[in-house]
Structures are given as structure tokens and as C-alpha cells.
Amino acid sequence: MKLSHSFTAHITPETFITSYNNGDCQCCSFIDDGETVTIGFGTDCLTKLTETIRTLQQIHQSLSQKRQQQISQELELLNPPINLNGNGKHQVEVDIAF
């Protein structure tokens, strides 16, 4: 691996992703806020491309599960559970003055 710089790039919803052929190298660029990060793969590193794809799929699965949990928690806050009495029927309290 040849790096020009060592850094961390955070992909955001605004990040533009593109791919292109650069001679013997296939590249993928991530462009956001005037900055560009490009990764490239040649025919000699197909196994690393496969490993990268698998890693990204694992990240996708993990983040999808986390988002599903967040949605479930948000739904619980919006729709609190209904109180049931001992016989499984809804329990309602009514205050009537005579």
C-alpha cells in the first residue's frame, strides 16, 4: 500500500462517490466539502478488493442493525405500550362524579 498521507475520512450523507479507470488501476473516489479521497485497485490485488468489499458489507450490516434498534426505540417513544390488566383486556380508568 502506498499512502501519500495517513488520515481518517468520515463518509457523510453529502459525500459524492464515483469510480473510474486509471490505466491498470480501477479507482473509487469519495468527494466531500472540496476534499477527495481515492482508493485504487489493480489486477494484482483482487483478493484485497474482495476483502475490502467483505469488510464494507460487515460495516453495512452492523450499522443497519444499529439503525433498526434506533428506529425501534423511537417508535416506542412515539407509541408507548398499552397497559393491559390481568385478563389481557385493556384497562381504562374513568372518573365520574354524581
C-alpha atoms as a printed R data frame, in Angstrom:
   type eleno elety resid chain resno       x       y       z
1  ATOM     1    CA   MET     A     1   0.000   0.000   0.000
2  ATOM     2    CA   LYS     A     2   1.313   3.391  -0.937
3  ATOM     3    CA   LEU     A     3  -0.026   6.321   1.068
4  ATOM     4    CA   SER     A     4   0.607   9.961   0.424
5  ATOM     5    CA   HIS     A     5  -0.796  10.846   3.853
6  ATOM     6    CA   SER     A     6  -2.207   8.985   6.824
7  ATOM     7    CA   PHE     A     7  -5.671  10.209   7.852
8  ATOM     8    CA   THR     A     8  -9.235   9.241   8.672
9  ATOM     9    CA   ALA     A     9 -12.064  10.099   6.302
10 ATOM    10    CA   HIS     A    10 -15.647  10.157   7.552
11 ATOM    11    CA   ILE     A    11 -18.248   9.477   4.887
12 ATOM    12    CA   THR     A    12 -21.298  11.728   5.289
13 ATOM    13    CA   PRO     A    13 -24.718  11.754   3.609
14 ATOM    14    CA   GLU     A    14 -23.370  14.566   1.400
15 ATOM    15    CA   THR     A    15 -20.336  12.578   0.195
16 ATOM    16    CA   PHE     A    16 -20.271  12.031  -3.570
17 ATOM    17    CA   ILE     A    17 -18.885   8.630  -4.608
18 ATOM    18    CA   THR     A    18 -17.551   7.927  -8.074
19 ATOM    19    CA   SER     A    19 -15.420   5.295  -9.770
20 ATOM    20    CA   TYR     A    20 -13.184   5.399 -12.813
21 ATOM    21    CA   ASN     A    21 -10.476   3.539 -14.696
22 ATOM    22    CA   ASN     A    22  -6.968   4.908 -14.275
23 ATOM    23    CA   GLY     A    23  -4.930   2.757 -16.654
24 ATOM    24    CA   ASP     A    24  -4.350  -0.618 -14.996
25 ATOM    25    CA   CYS     A    25  -5.989   0.629 -11.805
26 ATOM    26    CA   GLN     A    26  -9.709   0.881 -11.003
27 ATOM    27    CA   CYS     A    27 -10.341   3.739  -8.604
28 ATOM    28    CA   CYS     A    28 -13.115   4.837  -6.286
29 ATOM    29    CA   SER     A    29 -13.231   8.429  -5.070
30 ATOM    30    CA   PHE     A    30 -15.094   9.957  -2.143
31 ATOM    31    CA   ILE     A    31 -15.636  13.691  -2.594
32 ATOM    32    CA   ASP     A    32 -16.998  15.973   0.120
33 ATOM    33    CA   ASP     A    33 -16.573  19.634   1.030
34 ATOM    34    CA   GLY     A    34 -13.850  20.190  -1.574
35 ATOM    35    CA   GLU     A    35 -11.769  17.242  -0.364
36 ATOM    36    CA   THR     A    36 -11.178  13.976  -2.245
37 ATOM    37    CA   VAL     A    37 -10.069  10.561  -1.046
38 ATOM    38    CA   THR     A    38  -9.327   7.966  -3.722
39 ATOM    39    CA   ILE     A    39  -8.577   4.276  -3.353
40 ATOM    40    CA   GLY     A    40  -7.349   2.211  -6.276
41 ATOM    41    CA   PHE     A    41  -7.075  -1.488  -7.021
42 ATOM    42    CA   GLY     A    42  -5.108  -3.252  -9.733
43 ATOM    43    CA   THR     A    43  -5.376  -6.785 -11.085
44 ATOM    44    CA   ASP     A    44  -2.596  -7.864  -8.734
45 ATOM    45    CA   CYS     A    45  -4.700  -7.122  -5.651
46 ATOM    46    CA   LEU     A    46  -8.090  -8.705  -6.389
47 ATOM    47    CA   THR     A    47  -8.011 -10.546  -3.048
48 ATOM    48    CA   LYS     A    48  -7.616  -7.218  -1.222
49 ATOM    49    CA   LEU     A    49 -10.552  -5.811  -3.193
50 ATOM    50    CA   THR     A    50 -12.635  -8.823  -2.124
51 ATOM    51    CA   GLU     A    51 -11.509  -8.327   1.487
52 ATOM    52    CA   THR     A    52 -12.429  -4.629   1.302
53 ATOM    53    CA   ILE     A    53 -15.890  -5.458  -0.069
54 ATOM    54    CA   ARG     A    54 -16.482  -8.021   2.696
55 ATOM    55    CA   THR     A    55 -15.377  -5.535   5.343
56 ATOM    56    CA   LEU     A    56 -17.712  -2.867   3.947
57 ATOM    57    CA   GLN     A    57 -20.570  -5.412   3.893
58 ATOM    58    CA   GLN     A    58 -19.917  -6.200   7.579
59 ATOM    59    CA   ILE     A    59 -19.926  -2.481   8.387
60 ATOM    60    CA   HIS     A    60 -23.198  -2.118   6.462
61 ATOM    61    CA   GLN     A    61 -24.794  -4.998   8.379
62 ATOM    62    CA   SER     A    62 -23.644  -3.651  11.749
63 ATOM    63    CA   LEU     A    63 -24.834  -0.108  11.037
64 ATOM    64    CA   SER     A    64 -28.156  -1.402   9.655
65 ATOM    65    CA   GLN     A    65 -28.782  -3.342  12.864
66 ATOM    66    CA   LYS     A    66 -27.881  -0.295  14.953
67 ATOM    67    CA   ARG     A    67 -30.233   1.910  12.899
68 ATOM    68    CA   GLN     A    68 -33.044  -0.649  13.277
69 ATOM    69    CA   GLN     A    69 -32.573  -0.516  17.058
70 ATOM    70    CA   GLN     A    70 -32.704   3.298  16.954
71 ATOM    71    CA   ILE     A    71 -35.934   3.193  14.926
72 ATOM    72    CA   SER     A    72 -37.465   0.700  17.375
73 ATOM    73    CA   GLN     A    73 -36.574   2.957  20.312
74 ATOM    74    CA   GLU     A    74 -38.021   5.999  18.535
75 ATOM    75    CA   LEU     A    75 -41.247   4.092  17.799
76 ATOM    76    CA   GLU     A    76 -41.541   3.088  21.460
77 ATOM    77    CA   LEU     A    77 -41.249   6.749  22.464
78 ATOM    78    CA   LEU     A    78 -43.902   7.765  19.930
79 ATOM    79    CA   ASN     A    79 -46.229   4.847  20.735
80 ATOM    80    CA   PRO     A    80 -45.961   3.908  24.422
81 ATOM    81    CA   PRO     A    81 -47.162   0.389  25.218
82 ATOM    82    CA   ILE     A    82 -50.836  -0.027  26.164
83 ATOM    83    CA   ASN     A    83 -51.481  -1.047  29.752
84 ATOM    84    CA   LEU     A    84 -53.266  -4.402  29.956
85 ATOM    85    CA   ASN     A    85 -54.921  -5.745  33.103
86 ATOM    86    CA   GLY     A    86 -54.553  -9.333  34.298
87 ATOM    87    CA   ASN     A    87 -57.076 -10.826  31.864
88 ATOM    88    CA   GLY     A    88 -55.406  -9.402  28.756
89 ATOM    89    CA   LYS     A    89 -58.018  -6.717  28.181
90 ATOM    90    CA   HIS     A    90 -57.359  -3.006  28.022
91 ATOM    91    CA   GLN     A    91 -57.730  -1.228  31.320
92 ATOM    92    CA   VAL     A    92 -59.291   2.235  31.338
93 ATOM    93    CA   GLU     A    93 -59.905   4.404  34.382
94 ATOM    94    CA   VAL     A    94 -62.936   6.673  34.267
95 ATOM    95    CA   ASP     A    95 -63.672   9.265  36.948
96 ATOM    96    CA   ILE     A    96 -67.397  10.003  37.053
97 ATOM    97    CA   ALA     A    97 -68.897  12.394  39.586
98 ATOM    98    CA   PHE     A    98 -72.608  12.002  40.559
